[in-house]
């Protein structure tokens, strides 16, 4: 059944422009980053780490990049504005020793420091040099199905003193943060005998169980 959707005559994904638009849209998670709280540790120029999260079509803009400062390590703390199912990551650097050689992904550990990177990541990738931004690293989706904070650690590069990254693409789906938790708290509050006012207005105690 479902496989037939791509049968002869039906598949329109091969037409150049449409494919590009579709591909660009797939890498739209940068729009879901909470940029006020985005951090990049060991960046040489403050705020430069945020520049590498941009539209897929703009990945070739080599004026925007982040370079590490004291050594070759970089650590990104990326909070999202909702829940993300992360499907793939793309990392674009120079075709030389400054390109990161390894990438480690951690989920839902806000404010990670370099000390925290000693723990076991959810997934580790060996990277190839990708100056054109063509290589996609697929995640183990089961491990990244409800991510509200992603940390990306680049522990080493291909031999240079510093690491340089032009673009990081994040591919996946985004869902709004759940709002129903608020309602649950209200019910609990009304079941609390200490909360006399609520008790009198809405005697909802028997709805709790």
XYZ file of C-alpha atoms in Angstrom:
209
model
C 0.000 0.000 0.000
C 2.044 2.902 1.291
C 5.077 2.063 -0.799
C 3.059 2.578 -3.976
C 2.883 6.291 -3.302
C 6.327 6.529 -4.854
C 5.405 4.354 -7.840
C 5.922 5.496 -11.439
C 4.196 8.723 -12.359
C 3.414 9.624 -8.781
C 6.825 10.668 -7.601
C 7.282 14.377 -8.090
C 10.155 14.746 -5.683
C 12.702 14.600 -8.476
C 11.884 18.025 -9.904
C 14.831 20.168 -8.842
C 13.255 23.214 -7.249
C 10.585 21.323 -5.364
C 13.154 18.918 -3.972
C 15.276 21.819 -2.751
C 12.294 23.487 -1.084
C 11.307 20.211 0.535
C 14.835 19.537 1.690
C 15.157 23.052 3.096
C 11.904 22.676 5.021
C 13.133 19.421 6.534
C 16.022 21.320 8.139
C 13.729 23.892 9.738
C 14.349 23.043 13.395
C 16.652 26.074 13.732
C 13.416 28.106 13.852
C 12.433 26.196 17.004
C 15.571 27.029 18.995
C 15.133 29.244 22.043
C 17.888 31.643 20.968
C 17.816 33.634 24.186
C 19.074 30.580 26.033
C 21.290 29.027 23.354
C 24.871 28.573 24.572
C 28.127 27.711 22.887
C 31.021 26.956 25.236
C 34.610 27.745 24.218
C 33.563 29.985 21.308
C 36.247 32.491 20.416
C 33.814 35.281 19.554
C 30.846 35.653 21.876
C 27.535 34.886 20.208
C 29.138 33.308 17.145
C 27.906 29.819 18.048
C 24.326 30.921 17.439
C 25.169 31.936 13.860
C 25.662 28.386 12.644
C 21.967 27.554 13.186
C 20.275 29.053 10.144
C 18.299 28.159 7.035
C 19.581 25.214 5.014
C 19.666 27.412 1.907
C 22.077 29.755 3.693
C 24.497 27.058 4.803
C 27.044 28.265 2.232
C 27.378 31.711 3.834
C 31.001 31.442 4.929
C 30.966 34.805 6.693
C 29.026 33.202 9.534
C 30.913 30.614 11.555
C 32.027 29.681 15.036
C 35.640 28.960 15.954
C 36.813 27.379 19.184
C 39.029 29.350 21.526
C 41.372 27.577 23.951
C 41.506 24.168 22.290
C 39.611 22.201 19.663
C 36.518 21.454 21.775
C 33.116 23.052 21.275
C 29.932 22.400 23.243
C 26.494 23.637 22.204
C 23.520 23.760 24.581
C 20.406 24.060 22.445
C 17.036 24.543 24.170
C 13.948 24.189 21.975
C 10.653 26.032 22.278
C 8.768 22.743 22.389
C 9.330 19.017 22.030
C 11.461 17.853 19.116
C 11.848 14.511 17.389
C 15.399 14.766 16.083
C 16.021 12.743 12.923
C 19.322 13.971 11.577
C 22.243 16.358 11.995
C 24.462 17.966 9.383
C 27.808 19.602 10.170
C 29.672 21.758 7.705
C 33.238 23.003 8.151
C 36.414 23.746 6.223
C 38.054 21.083 4.091
C 41.045 21.028 6.441
C 42.175 20.169 9.968
C 39.735 22.575 11.636
C 36.725 20.434 10.639
C 35.280 18.549 13.643
C 36.082 14.830 13.550
C 33.635 13.596 16.167
C 30.190 14.620 17.359
C 28.469 13.482 20.552
C 24.770 14.123 21.207
C 23.148 14.452 24.637
C 19.461 14.987 25.257
C 17.607 16.897 27.959
C 20.618 17.883 30.094
C 20.284 21.689 30.311
C 23.384 23.839 30.936
C 25.908 21.110 30.217
C 29.527 21.995 30.940
C 32.677 20.335 29.627
C 32.808 18.388 32.908
C 29.430 16.862 32.067
C 30.699 15.534 28.740
C 32.466 12.714 30.616
C 29.116 10.947 30.799
C 27.843 8.565 28.143
C 26.201 10.367 25.180
C 22.970 9.185 23.585
C 24.828 8.816 20.299
C 28.341 9.413 18.923
C 29.284 10.008 15.288
C 32.607 9.925 13.497
C 32.458 12.840 11.097
C 33.835 13.224 7.597
C 34.989 16.568 6.304
C 31.944 18.163 4.707
C 32.784 21.571 3.198
C 29.579 21.648 1.112
C 27.091 20.559 3.765
C 25.996 17.354 2.056
C 26.410 14.635 4.693
C 23.481 13.836 6.939
C 24.042 11.864 10.141
C 20.812 10.041 11.046
C 20.009 9.762 14.736
C 18.566 6.761 16.529
C 15.108 8.303 16.518
C 13.847 6.258 19.474
C 16.433 7.989 21.653
C 15.617 11.451 20.352
C 11.829 11.359 20.168
C 11.054 13.918 22.880
C 13.951 16.332 23.048
C 13.429 19.726 24.630
C 17.154 20.359 25.078
C 19.949 19.088 22.846
C 23.658 19.302 23.641
C 26.214 18.757 20.882
C 29.808 18.141 21.907
C 32.650 18.262 19.385
C 35.613 16.772 21.294
C 38.161 16.797 18.480
C 38.939 17.817 14.922
C 41.272 16.647 12.134
C 44.435 17.958 13.753
C 44.233 21.757 13.860
C 44.572 23.768 17.070
C 41.043 25.123 16.807
C 37.767 23.849 15.381
C 35.708 25.832 12.899
C 32.054 25.194 12.025
C 30.042 27.091 9.418
C 26.695 25.408 9.713
C 24.851 22.867 11.848
C 21.593 21.557 10.433
C 18.971 19.927 12.635
C 16.329 17.820 10.947
C 13.143 16.564 12.546
C 9.684 17.364 13.807
C 8.568 19.879 16.376
C 5.529 19.818 18.650
C 4.292 22.463 21.010
C 5.085 21.982 24.669
C 2.254 20.186 26.467
C -0.113 22.550 28.212
C -2.296 20.022 30.024
C 0.146 19.738 32.905
C -1.222 23.024 34.190
C -4.733 21.620 34.476
C -3.533 18.588 36.388
C -1.876 20.842 38.956
C -5.120 22.771 39.411
C -7.038 19.613 40.206
C -4.431 18.585 42.713
C -4.631 21.981 44.324
C -8.403 21.744 44.663
C -8.065 18.355 46.342
C -5.753 19.815 48.935
C -7.666 20.509 52.190
C -5.287 23.381 52.950
C -6.745 25.192 49.956
C -10.066 26.172 51.560
C -11.065 28.788 49.012
C -10.845 26.439 46.046
C -12.571 23.749 48.065
C -15.632 25.903 48.648
C -16.025 27.158 45.101
C -15.451 23.844 43.376
C -15.791 20.752 45.544
C -14.065 18.532 42.977
C -12.448 16.145 45.412
C -14.390 13.113 44.171
C -13.194 13.632 40.584
C -9.583 13.005 41.475
C -9.406 9.219 41.541
